[in-house]
PDB file of C-alpha atoms in Angstrom:
ATOM      1  CA  MET H   1      78.811-112.184 -27.513  1.00 47.00           C
ATOM      2  CA  LYS H   2      76.814-113.750 -30.588  1.00 57.00           C
ATOM      3  CA  GLN H   3      73.543-112.524 -31.383  1.00 58.00           C
ATOM      4  CA  MET H   4      70.155-114.470 -30.681  1.00 69.00           C
ATOM      5  CA  THR H   5      68.590-115.401 -33.856  1.00 80.00           C
ATOM      6  CA  HIS H   6      64.550-115.837 -34.725  1.00 84.00           C
ATOM      7  CA  ARG H   7      65.579-120.025 -34.001  1.00 86.00           C
ATOM      8  CA  PHE H   8      67.017-119.407 -31.133  1.00 86.00           C
ATOM      9  CA  LYS H   9      64.031-117.179 -29.517  1.00 87.00           C
ATOM     10  CA  MET H  10      61.426-119.802 -30.563  1.00 91.00           C
ATOM     11  CA  VAL H  11      63.124-122.527 -29.076  1.00 90.00           C
ATOM     12  CA  ASP H  12      62.949-120.461 -26.009  1.00 90.00           C
ATOM     13  CA  ILE H  13      59.239-120.247 -26.153  1.00 93.00           C
ATOM     14  CA  ILE H  14      59.072-123.629 -26.876  1.00 94.00           C
ATOM     15  CA  TYR H  15      61.018-124.224 -23.378  1.00 94.00           C
ATOM     16  CA  ILE H  16      58.984-121.758 -21.610  1.00 94.00           C
ATOM     17  CA  LEU H  17      55.589-123.191 -23.077  1.00 95.00           C
ATOM     18  CA  MET H  18      56.814-126.661 -21.861  1.00 94.00           C
ATOM     19  CA  MET H  19      57.037-125.689 -18.411  1.00 94.00           C
ATOM     20  CA  ILE H  20      53.523-124.035 -18.347  1.00 94.00           C
ATOM     21  CA  VAL H  21      51.346-126.760 -20.313  1.00 94.00           C
ATOM     22  CA  PRO H  22      52.068-129.509 -17.969  1.00 93.00           C
ATOM     23  CA  VAL H  23      50.958-127.448 -15.014  1.00 93.00           C
ATOM     24  CA  CYS H  24      47.991-126.180 -16.736  1.00 93.00           C
ATOM     25  CA  PHE H  25      47.047-130.148 -17.971  1.00 93.00           C
ATOM     26  CA  GLY H  26      47.232-130.366 -13.972  1.00 91.00           C
ATOM     27  CA  ILE H  27      44.830-127.691 -13.293  1.00 90.00           C
ATOM     28  CA  VAL H  28      42.185-128.598 -16.163  1.00 90.00           C
ATOM     29  CA  LEU H  29      42.627-132.672 -14.728  1.00 90.00           C
ATOM     30  CA  LYS H  30      41.903-131.417 -11.267  1.00 87.00           C
ATOM     31  CA  VAL H  31      38.544-129.234 -12.398  1.00 84.00           C
ATOM     32  CA  LEU H  32      37.578-131.917 -14.445  1.00 86.00           C
ATOM     33  CA  THR H  33      37.831-134.718 -11.798  1.00 84.00           C
ATOM     34  CA  THR H  34      37.037-133.057  -8.626  1.00 77.00           C
ATOM     35  CA  PRO H  35      33.496-133.442  -7.515  1.00 73.00           C
ATOM     36  CA  ALA H  36      31.227-130.531  -6.394  1.00 64.00           C
ATOM     37  CA  SER H  37      31.536-130.202  -2.340  1.00 60.00           C
ATOM     38  CA  ASP H  38      29.833-128.311  -0.184  1.00 52.00           C
ATOM     39  CA  GLY H  39      31.969-128.186   2.921  1.00 56.00           C
ATOM     40  CA  ILE H  40      35.939-128.572   3.427  1.00 58.00           C
ATOM     41  CA  SER H  41      37.455-131.643   2.243  1.00 62.00           C
ATOM     42  CA  ILE H  42      40.679-133.317   3.374  1.00 63.00           C
ATOM     43  CA  SER H  43      41.668-136.066   1.699  1.00 67.00           C
ATOM     44  CA  GLY H  44      44.645-137.995   0.022  1.00 72.00           C
ATOM     45  CA  ALA H  45      45.625-138.141  -3.475  1.00 79.00           C
ATOM     46  CA  ARG H  46      42.529-138.894  -6.146  1.00 84.00           C
ATOM     47  CA  ILE H  47      43.129-142.085  -8.111  1.00 86.00           C
ATOM     48  CA  TYR H  48      42.683-141.688 -11.614  1.00 87.00           C
ATOM     49  CA  MET H  49      42.583-144.893 -12.765  1.00 87.00           C
ATOM     50  CA  THR H  50      43.900-148.375 -12.086  1.00 88.00           C
ATOM     51  CA  LEU H  51      45.975-150.556 -14.107  1.00 87.00           C
ATOM     52  CA  PRO H  52      45.617-154.245 -14.188  1.00 88.00           C
ATOM     53  CA  MET H  53      48.941-156.326 -13.133  1.00 87.00           C
ATOM     54  CA  PRO H  54      49.734-159.414 -12.877  1.00 87.00           C
ATOM     55  CA  ILE H  55      50.714-159.517  -9.188  1.00 85.00           C
ATOM     56  CA  GLN H  56      48.624-156.264  -7.727  1.00 86.00           C
ATOM     57  CA  ASN H  57      46.925-153.794 -10.125  1.00 87.00           C
ATOM     58  CA  LEU H  58      48.651-150.085 -10.373  1.00 87.00           C
ATOM     59  CA  PRO H  59      46.562-147.187  -9.480  1.00 88.00           C
ATOM     60  CA  ILE H  60      47.654-144.042 -11.258  1.00 89.00           C
ATOM     61  CA  THR H  61      47.038-141.417  -8.510  1.00 90.00           C
ATOM     62  CA  GLU H  62      47.323-137.571  -8.288  1.00 90.00           C
ATOM     63  CA  SER H  63      50.736-137.753  -6.934  1.00 91.00           C
ATOM     64  CA  GLN H  64      51.964-139.473  -9.984  1.00 92.00           C
ATOM     65  CA  VAL H  65      50.390-137.037 -12.202  1.00 93.00           C
ATOM     66  CA  ASN H  66      51.962-134.120 -10.335  1.00 93.00           C
ATOM     67  CA  SER H  67      55.258-135.661  -9.772  1.00 94.00           C
ATOM     68  CA  ALA H  68      55.341-136.225 -13.759  1.00 94.00           C
ATOM     69  CA  ILE H  69      54.175-132.743 -13.979  1.00 95.00           C
ATOM     70  CA  VAL H  70      56.933-131.250 -12.144  1.00 95.00           C
ATOM     71  CA  ILE H  71      59.686-133.304 -13.509  1.00 95.00           C
ATOM     72  CA  VAL H  72      58.603-132.079 -16.858  1.00 95.00           C
ATOM     73  CA  ALA H  73      58.789-128.613 -15.730  1.00 95.00           C
ATOM     74  CA  VAL H  74      62.118-128.802 -14.092  1.00 95.00           C
ATOM     75  CA  PHE H  75      63.300-130.725 -17.116  1.00 95.00           C
ATOM     76  CA  PHE H  76      62.678-127.996 -19.450  1.00 95.00           C
ATOM     77  CA  LEU H  77      63.117-124.769 -16.992  1.00 94.00           C
ATOM     78  CA  CYS H  78      66.853-126.313 -16.878  1.00 93.00           C
ATOM     79  CA  LEU H  79      66.946-126.186 -20.723  1.00 93.00           C
ATOM     80  CA  TYR H  80      65.470-122.780 -20.591  1.00 93.00           C
ATOM     81  CA  LEU H  81      68.451-121.779 -18.078  1.00 92.00           C
ATOM     82  CA  THR H  82      71.176-123.230 -20.116  1.00 90.00           C
ATOM     83  CA  HIS H  83      69.951-122.740 -23.848  1.00 89.00           C
ATOM     84  CA  GLY H  84      72.721-120.759 -26.027  1.00 84.00           C
ATOM     85  CA  ILE H  85      75.866-121.559 -23.423  1.00 82.00           C
ATOM     86  CA  LYS H  86      77.514-123.883 -25.851  1.00 78.00           C
ATOM     87  CA  ASP H  87      76.895-121.749 -28.639  1.00 72.00           C
ATOM     88  CA  GLY H  88      78.712-118.849 -26.712  1.00 73.00           C
ATOM     89  CA  ILE H  89      75.856-116.773 -26.207  1.00 74.00           C
ATOM     90  CA  TRP H  90      75.718-115.337 -22.401  1.00 78.00           C
ATOM     91  CA  LEU H  91      72.386-114.289 -20.996  1.00 83.00           C
ATOM     92  CA  LYS H  92      71.297-113.269 -17.382  1.00 86.00           C
ATOM     93  CA  ARG H  93      69.603-116.578 -16.901  1.00 88.00           C
ATOM     94  CA  HIS H  94      72.853-118.371 -17.435  1.00 88.00           C
ATOM     95  CA  HIS H  95      74.375-116.177 -14.972  1.00 89.00           C
ATOM     96  CA  PHE H  96      71.729-117.422 -12.789  1.00 90.00           C
ATOM     97  CA  ALA H  97      71.921-121.062 -13.680  1.00 90.00           C
ATOM     98  CA  GLU H  98      76.091-120.697 -13.345  1.00 90.00           C
ATOM     99  CA  MET H  99      75.396-119.771  -9.799  1.00 92.00           C
ATOM    100  CA  ILE H 100      72.944-122.317  -8.853  1.00 92.00           C
ATOM    101  CA  VAL H 101      75.776-124.912 -10.139  1.00 92.00           C
ATOM    102  CA  GLU H 102      78.549-123.244  -7.747  1.00 93.00           C
ATOM    103  CA  LYS H 103      76.136-122.962  -4.839  1.00 93.00           C
ATOM    104  CA  CYS H 104      75.120-126.527  -4.693  1.00 93.00           C
ATOM    105  CA  THR H 105      78.596-127.902  -5.784  1.00 93.00           C
ATOM    106  CA  GLY H 106      80.013-125.796  -2.412  1.00 93.00           C
ATOM    107  CA  LEU H 107      77.024-127.321  -0.454  1.00 92.00           C
ATOM    108  CA  VAL H 108      77.695-130.862  -1.482  1.00 93.00           C
ATOM    109  CA  THR H 109      81.630-130.193  -1.248  1.00 92.00           C
ATOM    110  CA  ASN H 110      81.244-128.352   2.344  1.00 92.00           C
ATOM    111  CA  SER H 111      78.806-131.153   3.733  1.00 89.00           C
ATOM    112  CA  MET H 112      80.437-134.297   2.089  1.00 89.00           C
ATOM    113  CA  GLY H 113      83.739-133.589   1.642  1.00 86.00           C
ATOM    114  CA  GLU H 114      85.832-133.079  -2.102  1.00 88.00           C
ATOM    115  CA  TYR H 115      85.503-137.033  -2.493  1.00 88.00           C
ATOM    116  CA  PHE H 116      81.631-136.859  -3.102  1.00 90.00           C
ATOM    117  CA  ARG H 117      81.808-133.749  -5.541  1.00 90.00           C
ATOM    118  CA  ALA H 118      79.861-135.837  -8.118  1.00 90.00           C
ATOM    119  CA  PHE H 119      76.991-136.054  -5.824  1.00 91.00           C
ATOM    120  CA  ALA H 120      76.096-132.354  -6.791  1.00 92.00           C
ATOM    121  CA  PRO H 121      73.910-133.082  -9.816  1.00 93.00           C
ATOM    122  CA  PHE H 122      72.202-135.396  -7.460  1.00 93.00           C
ATOM    123  CA  ILE H 123      71.317-133.149  -4.795  1.00 94.00           C
ATOM    124  CA  THR H 124      70.577-130.376  -6.735  1.00 93.00           C
ATOM    125  CA  ALA H 125      67.678-132.596  -8.641  1.00 93.00           C
ATOM    126  CA  MET H 126      66.438-133.478  -5.274  1.00 92.00           C
ATOM    127  CA  LEU H 127      66.147-129.736  -4.258  1.00 93.00           C
ATOM    128  CA  ALA H 128      64.043-129.188  -7.429  1.00 93.00           C
ATOM    129  CA  LEU H 129      62.275-132.062  -7.409  1.00 93.00           C
ATOM    130  CA  SER H 130      61.022-131.617  -3.744  1.00 92.00           C
ATOM    131  CA  GLY H 131      60.885-127.841  -3.585  1.00 91.00           C
ATOM    132  CA  PHE H 132      58.881-127.635  -6.836  1.00 92.00           C
ATOM    133  CA  SER H 133      56.544-130.622  -5.517  1.00 91.00           C
ATOM    134  CA  SER H 134      55.668-128.604  -2.703  1.00 88.00           C
ATOM    135  CA  LEU H 135      55.188-125.603  -4.317  1.00 88.00           C
ATOM    136  CA  ILE H 136      52.736-126.681  -6.983  1.00 89.00           C
ATOM    137  CA  THR H 137      50.203-126.300  -4.458  1.00 84.00           C
ATOM    138  CA  LEU H 138      50.295-122.302  -5.430  1.00 82.00           C
ATOM    139  CA  PHE H 139      48.299-123.582  -8.547  1.00 86.00           C
ATOM    140  CA  GLY H 140      45.884-125.252  -6.202  1.00 81.00           C
ATOM    141  CA  LEU H 141      47.752-128.866  -7.389  1.00 87.00           C
ATOM    142  CA  TYR H 142      48.068-131.603  -4.731  1.00 87.00           C
ATOM    143  CA  ALA H 143      51.464-131.974  -3.756  1.00 88.00           C
ATOM    144  CA  PRO H 144      53.269-134.640  -4.223  1.00 90.00           C
ATOM    145  CA  THR H 145      55.487-134.418  -1.192  1.00 90.00           C
ATOM    146  CA  SER H 146      51.860-134.873   0.668  1.00 88.00           C
ATOM    147  CA  ASP H 147      52.210-138.353  -0.393  1.00 88.00           C
ATOM    148  CA  ILE H 148      53.966-141.039   1.867  1.00 90.00           C
ATOM    149  CA  ASN H 149      54.445-143.221  -1.438  1.00 89.00           C
ATOM    150  CA  ILE H 150      56.183-140.662  -3.083  1.00 92.00           C
ATOM    151  CA  VAL H 151      58.468-139.375  -0.455  1.00 92.00           C
ATOM    152  CA  ALA H 152      58.877-142.945   0.438  1.00 92.00           C
ATOM    153  CA  GLY H 153      60.213-143.724  -2.571  1.00 92.00           C
ATOM    154  CA  TRP H 154      62.961-141.042  -2.505  1.00 93.00           C
ATOM    155  CA  ALA H 155      64.151-142.310   1.011  1.00 93.00           C
ATOM    156  CA  ILE H 156      64.348-145.789   0.171  1.00 93.00           C
ATOM    157  CA  LEU H 157      66.353-144.547  -2.938  1.00 93.00           C
ATOM    158  CA  VAL H 158      68.658-142.542  -0.727  1.00 92.00           C
ATOM    159  CA  PHE H 159      68.957-145.537   1.912  1.00 93.00           C
ATOM    160  CA  ILE H 160      70.254-147.798  -1.353  1.00 93.00           C
ATOM    161  CA  LEU H 161      72.810-145.108  -1.798  1.00 92.00           C
ATOM    162  CA  ILE H 162      73.697-145.100   2.165  1.00 90.00           C
ATOM    163  CA  THR H 163      74.104-148.958   2.444  1.00 91.00           C
ATOM    164  CA  TYR H 164      76.047-149.083  -1.074  1.00 90.00           C
ATOM    165  CA  TYR H 165      78.673-146.767   0.228  1.00 89.00           C
ATOM    166  CA  LYS H 166      78.644-148.347   3.711  1.00 87.00           C
ATOM    167  CA  MET H 167      79.568-151.410   1.751  1.00 87.00           C
ATOM    168  CA  LYS H 168      82.474-149.912   0.074  1.00 84.00           C
ATOM    169  CA  CYS H 169      84.610-151.684   2.138  1.00 79.00           C
ATOM    170  CA  GLY H 170      82.902-154.550   1.790  1.00 79.00           C
ATOM    171  CA  PRO H 171      80.431-156.271   3.600  1.00 82.00           C
ATOM    172  CA  LEU H 172      82.455-157.898   6.801  1.00 82.00           C
ATOM    173  CA  GLU H 173      83.085-154.185   7.545  1.00 80.00           C
ATOM    174  CA  TYR H 174      79.297-153.210   7.064  1.00 82.00           C
ATOM    175  CA  VAL H 175      78.332-155.938   9.590  1.00 83.00           C
ATOM    176  CA  LYS H 176      81.519-155.334  11.966  1.00 80.00           C
ATOM    177  CA  SER H 177      79.864-151.458  11.768  1.00 79.00           C
ATOM    178  CA  PHE H 178      76.819-152.439  14.027  1.00 82.00           C
ATOM    179  CA  GLY H 179      78.985-154.224  16.537  1.00 77.00           C
ATOM    180  CA  ASN H 180      80.597-150.678  17.692  1.00 74.00           C
ATOM    181  CA  PRO H 181      80.329-151.167  20.047  1.00 74.00           C
ATOM    182  CA  ALA H 182      79.083-154.635  20.739  1.00 76.00           C
ATOM    183  CA  LEU H 183      76.047-153.907  23.387  1.00 78.00           C
ATOM    184  CA  MET H 184      74.718-151.160  21.271  1.00 79.00           C
ATOM    185  CA  ALA H 185      74.286-153.598  17.773  1.00 81.00           C
ATOM    186  CA  PRO H 186      70.631-154.026  18.516  1.00 85.00           C
ATOM    187  CA  LEU H 187      70.139-150.121  18.333  1.00 87.00           C
ATOM    188  CA  ASN H 188      72.484-149.846  16.023  1.00 84.00           C
ATOM    189  CA  ILE H 189      70.443-152.344  13.449  1.00 87.00           C
ATOM    190  CA  ILE H 190      67.269-150.691  14.603  1.00 89.00           C
ATOM    191  CA  SER H 191      68.744-147.160  14.031  1.00 86.00           C
ATOM    192  CA  GLU H 192      69.764-148.273  10.409  1.00 87.00           C
ATOM    193  CA  ILE H 193      66.351-149.689   9.671  1.00 89.00           C
ATOM    194  CA  ALA H 194      64.696-146.735  11.146  1.00 90.00           C
ATOM    195  CA  THR H 195      66.765-144.137   8.765  1.00 90.00           C
ATOM    196  CA  PRO H 196      64.346-143.939   5.641  1.00 90.00           C
ATOM    197  CA  ILE H 197      61.443-144.590   7.688  1.00 91.00           C
ATOM    198  CA  SER H 198      62.369-141.020   9.785  1.00 91.00           C
ATOM    199  CA  MET H 199      63.340-139.260   6.641  1.00 90.00           C
ATOM    200  CA  ALA H 200      60.357-139.895   4.605  1.00 90.00           C
ATOM    201  CA  PHE H 201      57.719-139.392   7.799  1.00 89.00           C
ATOM    202  CA  ARG H 202      59.531-136.230   8.580  1.00 88.00           C
ATOM    203  CA  HIS H 203      59.284-134.717   5.224  1.00 88.00           C
ATOM    204  CA  TYR H 204      55.700-136.194   4.323  1.00 86.00           C
ATOM    205  CA  GLY H 205      54.194-135.432   7.968  1.00 85.00           C
ATOM    206  CA  ASN H 206      55.674-131.554   7.645  1.00 83.00           C
ATOM    207  CA  VAL H 207      54.004-130.639   4.447  1.00 83.00           C
ATOM    208  CA  LEU H 208      50.794-132.731   5.060  1.00 80.00           C
ATOM    209  CA  SER H 209      50.259-130.815   8.445  1.00 79.00           C
ATOM    210  CA  GLY H 210      50.571-127.480   6.848  1.00 76.00           C
ATOM    211  CA  SER H 211      48.049-128.127   4.348  1.00 74.00           C
ATOM    212  CA  VAL H 212      45.670-129.679   6.564  1.00 76.00           C
ATOM    213  CA  ILE H 213      46.313-126.522   8.831  1.00 77.00           C
ATOM    214  CA  ALA H 214      46.032-123.900   6.342  1.00 73.00           C
ATOM    215  CA  VAL H 215      42.610-125.738   5.236  1.00 73.00           C
ATOM    216  CA  LEU H 216      41.211-126.202   8.691  1.00 76.00           C
ATOM    217  CA  VAL H 217      42.011-122.193   9.572  1.00 75.00           C
ATOM    218  CA  ALA H 218      40.515-121.041   6.169  1.00 72.00           C
ATOM    219  CA  ALA H 219      37.132-123.052   6.743  1.00 73.00           C
ATOM    220  CA  GLY H 220      36.856-121.847  10.507  1.00 75.00           C
ATOM    221  CA  LEU H 221      37.574-118.507   9.229  1.00 74.00           C
ATOM    222  CA  GLN H 222      34.940-118.813   6.842  1.00 72.00           C
ATOM    223  CA  GLY H 223      32.348-119.855   9.630  1.00 73.00           C
ATOM    224  CA  LEU H 224      33.342-117.157  11.933  1.00 74.00           C
ATOM    225  CA  SER H 225      32.880-114.561   8.822  1.00 73.00           C
ATOM    226  CA  ASN H 226      29.122-115.768   8.379  1.00 73.00           C
ATOM    227  CA  MET H 227      28.613-115.615  12.270  1.00 74.00           C
ATOM    228  CA  VAL H 228      29.697-112.125  12.603  1.00 71.00           C
ATOM    229  CA  PHE H 229      28.981-110.536   9.148  1.00 69.00           C
ATOM    230  CA  GLY H 230      25.810-112.873   8.303  1.00 68.00           C
ATOM    231  CA  ALA H 231      23.552-110.279   9.426  1.00 68.00           C
ATOM    232  CA  LEU H 232      24.554-107.793   6.842  1.00 68.00           C
ATOM    233  CA  PRO H 233      22.095-107.330   3.845  1.00 70.00           C
ATOM    234  CA  GLY H 234      22.598-108.949   0.253  1.00 66.00           C
ATOM    235  CA  PHE H 235      26.355-109.562  -0.730  1.00 61.00           C
ATOM    236  CA  PHE H 236      27.770-108.252   2.183  1.00 62.00           C
ATOM    237  CA  GLY H 237      26.404-111.006   4.397  1.00 61.00           C
ATOM    238  CA  LYS H 238      27.600-113.929   2.063  1.00 66.00           C
ATOM    239  CA  PHE H 239      31.061-112.345   1.438  1.00 65.00           C
ATOM    240  CA  PRO H 240      33.878-113.802   3.572  1.00 66.00           C
ATOM    241  CA  PHE H 241      35.491-110.733   5.025  1.00 61.00           C
ATOM    242  CA  LEU H 242      37.593-112.772   7.468  1.00 65.00           C
ATOM    243  CA  GLN H 243      39.131-114.930   4.921  1.00 64.00           C
ATOM    244  CA  VAL H 244      40.771-112.284   3.224  1.00 65.00           C
ATOM    245  CA  GLY H 245      44.680-112.055   4.055  1.00 62.00           C
ATOM    246  CA  LEU H 246      45.363-114.913   6.599  1.00 68.00           C
ATOM    247  CA  PRO H 247      44.978-117.604   4.326  1.00 67.00           C
ATOM    248  CA  ALA H 248      47.444-116.250   2.114  1.00 66.00           C
ATOM    249  CA  ILE H 249      49.981-115.243   4.467  1.00 72.00           C
ATOM    250  CA  LEU H 250      49.829-119.081   5.830  1.00 71.00           C
ATOM    251  CA  SER H 251      50.126-120.062   2.194  1.00 70.00           C
ATOM    252  CA  ILE H 252      53.400-118.096   2.497  1.00 73.00           C
ATOM    253  CA  TYR H 253      54.839-120.018   5.215  1.00 75.00           C
ATOM    254  CA  PHE H 254      53.302-123.474   4.279  1.00 73.00           C
ATOM    255  CA  ASP H 255      53.532-123.650   0.354  1.00 73.00           C
ATOM    256  CA  ILE H 256      56.749-121.542   0.276  1.00 80.00           C
ATOM    257  CA  PHE H 257      58.853-121.357   2.960  1.00 81.00           C
ATOM    258  CA  SER H 258      58.111-124.724   4.757  1.00 81.00           C
ATOM    259  CA  GLY H 259      57.838-126.457   1.719  1.00 82.00           C
ATOM    260  CA  CYS H 260      61.742-125.168   0.509  1.00 87.00           C
ATOM    261  CA  LEU H 261      62.512-125.656   3.830  1.00 87.00           C
ATOM    262  CA  GLN H 262      61.828-129.773   3.953  1.00 88.00           C
ATOM    263  CA  ALA H 263      63.256-129.763   0.717  1.00 90.00           C
ATOM    264  CA  TYR H 264      66.546-128.466   2.300  1.00 92.00           C
ATOM    265  CA  ILE H 265      66.808-130.561   5.180  1.00 91.00           C
ATOM    266  CA  PHE H 266      65.729-133.704   3.115  1.00 92.00           C
ATOM    267  CA  ALA H 267      68.722-133.107   0.827  1.00 92.00           C
ATOM    268  CA  MET H 268      71.252-132.233   3.630  1.00 93.00           C
ATOM    269  CA  LEU H 269      70.171-135.703   5.756  1.00 92.00           C
ATOM    270  CA  THR H 270      71.111-137.184   2.553  1.00 92.00           C
ATOM    271  CA  MET H 271      74.258-135.841   2.413  1.00 92.00           C
ATOM    272  CA  LEU H 272      75.133-136.324   5.805  1.00 91.00           C
ATOM    273  CA  TYR H 273      73.783-139.855   5.969  1.00 91.00           C
ATOM    274  CA  ILE H 274      75.928-140.660   2.980  1.00 90.00           C
ATOM    275  CA  SER H 275      78.988-139.432   3.877  1.00 88.00           C
ATOM    276  CA  GLY H 276      78.528-140.126   7.737  1.00 84.00           C
ATOM    277  CA  GLY H 277      78.407-143.633   6.851  1.00 82.00           C
ATOM    278  CA  PHE H 278      81.049-144.011   4.557  1.00 84.00           C
ATOM    279  CA  PRO H 279      84.154-145.108   5.899  1.00 80.00           C
ATOM    280  CA  LEU H 280      86.486-143.093   3.734  1.00 78.00           C
ATOM    281  CA  GLU H 281      90.065-143.558   5.651  1.00 80.00           C
ATOM    282  CA  LEU H 282      89.648-147.360   5.501  1.00 80.00           C
ATOM    283  CA  TYR H 283      88.710-147.243   2.155  1.00 78.00           C
ATOM    284  CA  GLU H 284      92.058-145.407   1.043  1.00 79.00           C
ATOM    285  CA  ALA H 285      94.189-147.415   3.065  1.00 78.00           C
ATOM    286  CA  ARG H 286      92.145-150.754   1.510  1.00 79.00           C
ATOM    287  CA  LYS H 287      92.737-149.415  -1.806  1.00 78.00           C
ATOM    288  CA  LYS H 288      96.484-148.651  -0.986  1.00 81.00           C
ATOM    289  CA  LYS H 289      97.126-152.234   0.103  1.00 80.00           C
ATOM    290  CA  ARG H 290      95.420-153.287  -3.218  1.00 79.00           C
ATOM    291  CA  ALA H 291      97.823-151.479  -5.146  1.00 77.00           C
ATOM    292  CA  GLN H 292     100.563-152.719  -3.197  1.00 80.00           C
ATOM    293  CA  LEU H 293      99.476-155.908  -3.668  1.00 77.00           C
ATOM    294  CA  CYS H 294      99.246-155.513  -7.712  1.00 76.00           C
ATOM    295  CA  LYS H 295     102.748-154.162  -7.769  1.00 72.00           C
ATOM    296  CA  ASN H 296     104.240-157.029  -5.944  1.00 65.00           C
TER     297      ASN H 296
END
């Protein structure tokens, strides 16, 4: 095992800073742009600016900025976890990175089959982006997964992949699949169109509902605390005693458990839809037929 040099340690520090700085930037931007408010506020992503475009103006929203923050932070996290592997330096974080690769590769091969083994990096990236986009609320930032536009973009990308693999055996076979059986053709078409819609609204709705519930419970506990302890003198009458503890427990569930669970569900649905819609046996038979024709 090679020894870590000062240059190696400096690069490590840079990677760590590049994970922290984007999050700090998001927190500062939120503090500077959030107007003062006396009560609770449940609203969508804040629009920071609008860029003029030929067809339609492009709004730069809080969701887009926070998505970029997550992407940059995850990118440098990956660089940090793998830094030094090629140089023969093995640290504990390298074993952790190896475990992530093995678990995600195993998840993909078990869910999709050996043919889709190369999908492991895509599924891993989806899990990281979705999970950290929900966990960013722990820093007081708006979760991109609470914005239907962000999650719908992911669902459309997945739908394109689903359609691509369904058409691997040709457009004719893809059209025939809707008529199996013939009486179910209208429902099969509706089901095909509803796939990205259901994926987007399932992920978005669960994350957004958790945020709304947490805010409403915290506001309700504050009002109840003022009602019960408001008669106490001075500081004790204004301190929200009932807000201590319970909102943190709700945050553990909605921000951590539920956010990570929705990321896992979205990834699992992606794998099941893609592998389930791909006619592997028909595709292999078609490849063999083409190979025989080429020989002849």
